[in-house]
Short mmCIF file of C-alpha atoms in Angstrom, two decimals:
data_model
loop_
_atom_site.label_atom_id
_atom_site.label_comp_id
_atom_site.label_asym_id
_atom_site.label_seq_id
_atom_site.Cartn_x
_atom_site.Cartn_y
_atom_site.Cartn_z
CA MET A 1 5.74 18.81 -17.57
CA ILE A 2 4.24 16.47 -15.00
CA LYS A 3 0.77 17.35 -13.68
CA LEU A 4 0.13 14.48 -11.25
CA ILE A 5 2.38 12.64 -8.77
CA ALA A 6 1.35 9.37 -7.11
CA SER A 7 3.59 8.08 -4.32
CA ASP A 8 3.60 4.88 -2.30
CA MET A 9 3.83 5.30 1.48
CA ASP A 10 5.61 2.46 3.34
CA GLY A 11 9.25 2.27 2.34
CA THR A 12 8.74 5.31 0.11
CA LEU A 13 7.09 8.45 1.52
CA LEU A 14 7.35 7.40 5.18
CA ASP A 15 10.60 7.54 7.17
CA SER A 16 11.89 5.41 10.05
CA LYS A 17 9.25 6.91 12.36
CA MET A 18 6.44 5.99 9.94
CA ALA A 19 6.05 9.71 9.33
CA ILE A 20 6.43 12.14 6.41
CA SER A 21 9.63 14.12 6.82
CA ASP A 22 9.70 17.91 6.66
CA ASP A 23 11.80 17.75 3.48
CA ASN A 24 9.30 15.46 1.75
CA ALA A 25 6.35 17.61 2.86
CA SER A 26 8.14 20.75 1.67
CA ALA A 27 8.71 19.23 -1.78
CA ILE A 28 5.04 18.23 -2.01
CA ARG A 29 4.02 21.81 -1.21
CA GLU A 30 6.47 23.11 -3.83
CA ALA A 31 4.87 20.80 -6.40
CA ALA A 32 1.46 22.25 -5.49
CA ARG A 33 2.82 25.77 -6.03
CA GLN A 34 3.94 24.64 -9.49
CA GLY A 35 0.43 23.38 -10.24
CA VAL A 36 1.28 19.69 -9.79
CA GLU A 37 -1.20 17.56 -7.86
CA PHE A 38 0.15 15.07 -5.32
CA MET A 39 -1.63 11.94 -4.14
CA VAL A 40 -0.69 8.74 -2.35
CA ALA A 41 -1.09 5.23 -3.76
CA THR A 42 -0.74 2.81 -0.88
CA GLY A 43 -1.50 -0.72 0.21
CA ARG A 44 -2.83 0.74 3.45
CA ALA A 45 -6.50 1.27 4.18
CA TYR A 46 -7.77 4.86 4.32
CA SER A 47 -7.80 4.86 8.13
CA GLU A 48 -4.18 3.62 8.20
CA ALA A 49 -2.91 6.17 5.70
CA GLN A 50 -4.70 9.30 6.90
CA PRO A 51 -2.89 9.94 10.24
CA ALA A 52 0.58 10.44 8.70
CA LEU A 53 -0.84 12.74 6.03
CA GLU A 54 -2.76 14.81 8.58
CA GLU A 55 0.30 15.12 10.82
CA ALA A 56 2.30 16.50 7.88
CA GLY A 57 -0.51 18.84 6.85
CA ILE A 58 -1.01 17.14 3.49
CA ASP A 59 -4.56 17.09 2.13
CA CYS A 60 -4.74 14.95 -0.99
CA ALA A 61 -6.63 12.34 -2.96
CA MET A 62 -5.78 8.76 -2.05
CA ILE A 63 -5.50 5.39 -3.75
CA THR A 64 -5.75 2.79 -1.00
CA LEU A 65 -5.57 -0.99 -0.61
CA ASN A 66 -3.41 -1.29 -3.75
CA GLY A 67 -6.13 0.33 -5.87
CA ALA A 68 -9.21 -1.34 -4.42
CA GLN A 69 -10.48 2.10 -3.39
CA VAL A 70 -9.86 5.62 -4.64
CA PHE A 71 -10.86 8.68 -2.61
CA ASP A 72 -11.00 12.32 -3.59
CA LYS A 73 -9.49 15.06 -1.42
CA GLN A 74 -12.69 15.25 0.63
CA GLY A 75 -12.58 11.52 1.42
CA LYS A 76 -15.42 10.59 -0.93
CA THR A 77 -15.10 7.20 -2.65
CA ILE A 78 -14.83 7.51 -6.42
CA PHE A 79 -13.74 3.97 -7.34
CA THR A 80 -14.01 0.52 -5.74
CA ALA A 81 -12.93 -2.96 -6.88
CA GLY A 82 -13.77 -5.74 -4.41
CA ILE A 83 -13.07 -9.48 -4.33
CA GLU A 84 -15.92 -11.90 -4.99
CA LYS A 85 -16.94 -13.49 -1.68
CA ALA A 86 -16.74 -17.08 -2.94
CA THR A 87 -13.20 -16.38 -4.14
CA ALA A 88 -12.31 -14.68 -0.85
CA LYS A 89 -13.30 -17.83 1.06
CA LYS A 90 -11.07 -19.95 -1.17
CA VAL A 91 -8.19 -17.55 -0.55
CA LEU A 92 -8.64 -17.83 3.21
CA ASP A 93 -8.80 -21.63 2.96
CA LEU A 94 -5.42 -21.68 1.20
CA LEU A 95 -3.89 -19.33 3.78
CA ASP A 96 -5.25 -21.48 6.62
CA GLN A 97 -3.90 -24.66 5.02
CA ASN A 98 -0.42 -23.13 4.98
CA ASN A 99 -0.67 -21.69 8.50
CA ILE A 100 -0.41 -18.10 7.23
CA TYR A 101 -1.83 -15.34 9.40
CA TYR A 102 -4.16 -13.02 7.49
CA GLU A 103 -6.49 -10.09 7.84
CA ILE A 104 -9.06 -8.59 5.52
CA SER A 105 -9.74 -4.97 4.64
CA THR A 106 -13.36 -4.17 3.91
CA ASN A 107 -15.73 -1.25 3.41
CA GLU A 108 -16.36 -1.54 7.15
CA GLY A 109 -12.72 -1.53 8.24
CA ILE A 110 -10.04 -4.11 8.98
CA PHE A 111 -10.80 -7.51 10.52
CA SER A 112 -8.40 -9.95 12.18
CA GLU A 113 -8.72 -13.12 14.23
CA HIS A 114 -5.46 -12.77 16.18
CA GLN A 115 -4.26 -9.56 17.84
CA GLU A 116 -0.92 -11.00 19.00
CA LYS A 117 -0.10 -12.36 15.55
CA ARG A 118 -0.96 -9.02 13.97
CA ILE A 119 1.52 -7.22 16.23
CA GLU A 120 4.15 -9.89 15.66
CA ASN A 121 3.88 -9.73 11.89
CA PHE A 122 3.73 -5.94 11.71
CA ALA A 123 6.85 -5.85 13.91
CA ALA A 124 8.59 -8.17 11.43
CA HIS A 125 7.67 -5.73 8.65
CA ILE A 126 9.11 -2.79 10.62
CA ALA A 127 12.27 -4.75 11.40
CA GLU A 128 12.69 -5.56 7.69
CA THR A 129 12.24 -1.99 6.50
CA MET A 130 14.30 -0.51 9.33
CA PRO A 131 17.07 -3.06 10.08
CA HIS A 132 18.85 -0.68 12.44
CA LEU A 133 16.10 -1.27 15.03
CA THR A 134 16.13 -4.10 17.54
CA TYR A 135 13.23 -6.54 17.36
CA LYS A 136 12.12 -5.40 20.83
CA VAL A 137 11.85 -1.82 19.61
CA ALA A 138 10.02 -3.02 16.49
CA ILE A 139 7.47 -4.83 18.67
CA ALA A 140 6.95 -1.67 20.73
CA MET A 141 6.52 0.43 17.58
CA ALA A 142 4.09 -2.08 16.10
CA ALA A 143 1.96 -2.18 19.25
CA ALA A 144 1.89 1.62 19.45
CA HIS A 145 1.04 2.02 15.78
CA LEU A 146 -1.68 -0.59 15.71
CA SER A 147 -3.30 0.76 18.88
CA LEU A 148 -4.13 3.91 16.90
CA LEU A 149 -5.98 2.00 14.19
CA LYS A 150 -9.55 0.82 14.13
CA ILE A 151 -9.30 -2.97 13.94
CA THR A 152 -12.10 -5.39 14.70
CA TYR A 153 -11.04 -8.76 16.14
CA VAL A 154 -13.39 -11.66 15.47
CA THR A 155 -13.41 -15.37 16.22
CA ASP A 156 -14.66 -16.53 12.80
CA MET A 157 -13.74 -14.61 9.65
CA SER A 158 -16.24 -16.54 7.52
CA GLU A 159 -19.05 -14.87 9.47
CA VAL A 160 -17.65 -11.48 8.45
CA ILE A 161 -17.50 -12.46 4.79
CA ASP A 162 -21.10 -13.71 4.89
CA ARG A 163 -22.44 -10.36 6.09
CA GLU A 164 -24.50 -8.65 3.38
CA ASP A 165 -23.09 -5.22 4.24
CA ILE A 166 -19.46 -6.32 3.86
CA GLU A 167 -17.39 -5.88 0.70
CA ILE A 168 -13.96 -7.55 0.65
CA LEU A 169 -11.38 -5.11 -0.69
CA LYS A 170 -8.05 -6.75 0.16
CA ILE A 171 -6.70 -9.82 1.91
CA ILE A 172 -3.15 -9.70 3.25
CA GLY A 173 -1.23 -12.73 4.50
CA PHE A 174 1.88 -12.62 6.68
CA SER A 175 4.57 -15.17 7.46
CA ILE A 176 7.87 -14.71 9.28
CA ASP A 177 9.21 -17.44 6.95
CA GLY A 178 8.78 -15.03 4.04
CA PRO A 179 8.90 -16.11 0.37
CA LYS A 180 9.68 -19.74 1.28
CA VAL A 181 6.08 -20.13 2.47
CA LEU A 182 4.36 -17.18 0.83
CA GLY A 183 5.71 -17.82 -2.68
CA PRO A 184 4.13 -21.24 -3.28
CA THR A 185 0.89 -20.16 -1.58
CA GLY A 186 0.71 -17.04 -3.72
CA MET A 187 1.11 -19.15 -6.84
CA GLU A 188 -1.85 -21.29 -5.77
CA ILE A 189 -3.97 -18.23 -5.05
CA GLU A 190 -3.15 -16.75 -8.46
CA LYS A 191 -4.90 -19.75 -10.07
CA LEU A 192 -8.21 -18.50 -8.65
CA PRO A 193 -10.35 -16.40 -11.00
CA GLY A 194 -10.41 -12.63 -10.83
CA VAL A 195 -7.57 -11.97 -8.37
CA VAL A 196 -4.05 -10.57 -8.47
CA VAL A 197 -1.28 -11.29 -5.94
CA THR A 198 1.41 -8.74 -5.10
CA SER A 199 3.67 -7.94 -2.16
CA SER A 200 4.80 -4.86 -0.24
CA ALA A 201 7.41 -6.66 1.89
CA GLN A 202 9.28 -9.95 2.11
CA ASN A 203 6.95 -11.19 4.85
CA ASN A 204 3.60 -10.62 3.13
CA ILE A 205 1.40 -11.30 0.13
CA GLU A 206 -1.48 -9.04 -0.82
CA ILE A 207 -4.54 -10.32 -2.67
CA ASN A 208 -6.86 -7.99 -4.56
CA HIS A 209 -9.42 -8.06 -7.33
CA LYS A 210 -7.63 -8.10 -10.69
CA ASN A 211 -8.81 -4.53 -11.33
CA ALA A 212 -7.50 -3.34 -7.94
CA GLN A 213 -3.98 -2.41 -8.98
CA LYS A 214 -2.17 0.87 -8.40
CA GLY A 215 -1.48 1.33 -12.11
CA ILE A 216 -5.15 0.93 -13.02
CA ALA A 217 -6.18 3.30 -10.23
CA VAL A 218 -3.64 5.98 -11.19
CA ALA A 219 -4.78 5.73 -14.82
CA HIS A 220 -8.39 6.11 -13.66
CA VAL A 221 -7.58 9.27 -11.69
CA ALA A 222 -5.52 10.71 -14.53
CA LYS A 223 -8.39 10.15 -16.98
CA LEU A 224 -10.78 11.97 -14.64
CA ARG A 225 -8.32 14.89 -14.54
CA GLY A 226 -7.75 14.90 -18.30
CA ILE A 227 -4.07 14.10 -17.75
CA LYS A 228 -2.02 11.95 -20.12
CA ALA A 229 0.25 9.11 -18.94
CA GLU A 230 3.37 11.04 -19.95
CA GLN A 231 2.29 13.82 -17.56
CA VAL A 232 2.09 11.45 -14.58
CA MET A 233 4.93 10.62 -12.17
CA THR A 234 4.89 7.64 -9.83
CA ILE A 235 7.22 6.69 -6.97
CA GLY A 236 7.49 3.30 -5.24
CA ASP A 237 9.69 0.64 -3.72
CA ASN A 238 8.01 -2.75 -3.94
CA PHE A 239 6.15 -5.18 -6.16
CA ASN A 240 2.70 -3.73 -5.52
CA ASP A 241 4.05 -0.51 -7.09
CA VAL A 242 5.18 -2.11 -10.35
CA SER A 243 1.92 -1.56 -12.26
CA MET A 244 2.00 2.21 -11.66
CA LEU A 245 5.75 2.45 -12.32
CA GLN A 246 5.16 0.77 -15.67
CA TRP A 247 2.19 2.94 -16.63
CA ALA A 248 3.44 6.43 -15.80
CA GLY A 249 5.51 8.52 -18.18
CA VAL A 250 7.90 9.41 -15.34
CA SER A 251 8.67 6.84 -12.66
CA PHE A 252 11.09 6.69 -9.75
CA ALA A 253 12.14 3.67 -7.70
CA MET A 254 13.45 4.32 -4.21
CA GLY A 255 17.09 3.65 -3.40
CA ASN A 256 15.84 1.02 -0.94
CA ALA A 257 13.54 -0.60 -3.52
CA GLU A 258 13.71 -4.27 -4.38
CA VAL A 259 16.30 -4.78 -7.13
CA GLU A 260 13.74 -6.16 -9.59
CA VAL A 261 11.43 -3.21 -8.93
CA LYS A 262 14.16 -0.75 -9.95
CA ASP A 263 14.19 -2.37 -13.38
CA TYR A 264 10.62 -1.12 -13.98
CA ALA A 265 11.37 2.53 -13.14
CA LYS A 266 12.95 5.14 -15.40
CA TYR A 267 14.87 6.76 -12.53
CA VAL A 268 16.17 5.89 -9.06
CA THR A 269 16.12 8.31 -6.14
CA SER A 270 17.54 8.16 -2.61
CA THR A 271 16.11 5.91 0.11
CA ASN A 272 13.04 6.63 2.20
CA LEU A 273 15.38 7.46 5.10
CA GLU A 274 17.08 10.10 2.93
CA ASN A 275 13.98 12.00 1.74
CA GLY A 276 13.99 10.21 -1.60
CA VAL A 277 10.45 11.29 -2.49
CA GLY A 278 11.22 14.95 -1.98
CA GLU A 279 14.42 14.57 -3.99
CA ALA A 280 12.54 12.95 -6.87
CA ILE A 281 9.81 15.62 -6.89
CA LEU A 282 12.28 18.51 -6.94
CA ARG A 283 14.34 16.82 -9.63
CA ALA A 284 11.27 16.29 -11.80
CA ILE A 285 10.33 19.96 -11.47
CA ARG A 286 13.88 21.24 -11.95
CA GLU A 287 14.63 19.08 -14.99
CA ASP A 288 11.08 19.30 -16.39
CA LEU A 289 10.87 15.52 -16.67
#
């Protein structure tokens, strides 16, 4: 029987309102009653992930920034894997050369140089994951969502990186041109030492330390709990979820997952708009997967 569940958030646990549905929350509580721990494994920073969990009344451990940080249920950091600063500067140089908007997540929060571009690119992400929305509505949702987050806007990102108190945890680049621009740039970045490049949407690339991967983080948490891989279940929809889908004994891809991502999962559940996470959890309990 499974003892630990790790679920992605965007495109997985969250619905069209960027919230956790009642059905998903109910299934998570049922898992807890069965003695199964639930946690999230997200590309979001802690401050970005926490509001949706709090609204749904879910108190859990969290893997954030693709595995760059792991927090216990009380919000205490138990694992960190940051990017070397010299490497981070080279990454930003490559993004600048290709006119790709970026932001960095650090131990002191999220930093960006362009507020308008951040809203524009987050709106593109919303429009991609929820195609039934108009772009105007997506812009409005992006502006509303981002206004709730603590983001520091600066004029020179290199000054942030040079600060002694700053640790670079993740760099994310966005382009409305998608893989056409991001693909070749990602390949160049992957040549740098000590980093891994993934993606959580068609319009972004996410750069982390090579040890900051969801699969590594889930394995780390499981080891701390004395739980074997075959007793762990993971749920995701995109390429930054692949490492944990591969590692876990039980893995579900969302119905809305990228086609290639489904190949890495043992099972497929419904979409994030159809309470796919809750469906997967109840199935795993019912069938004793």
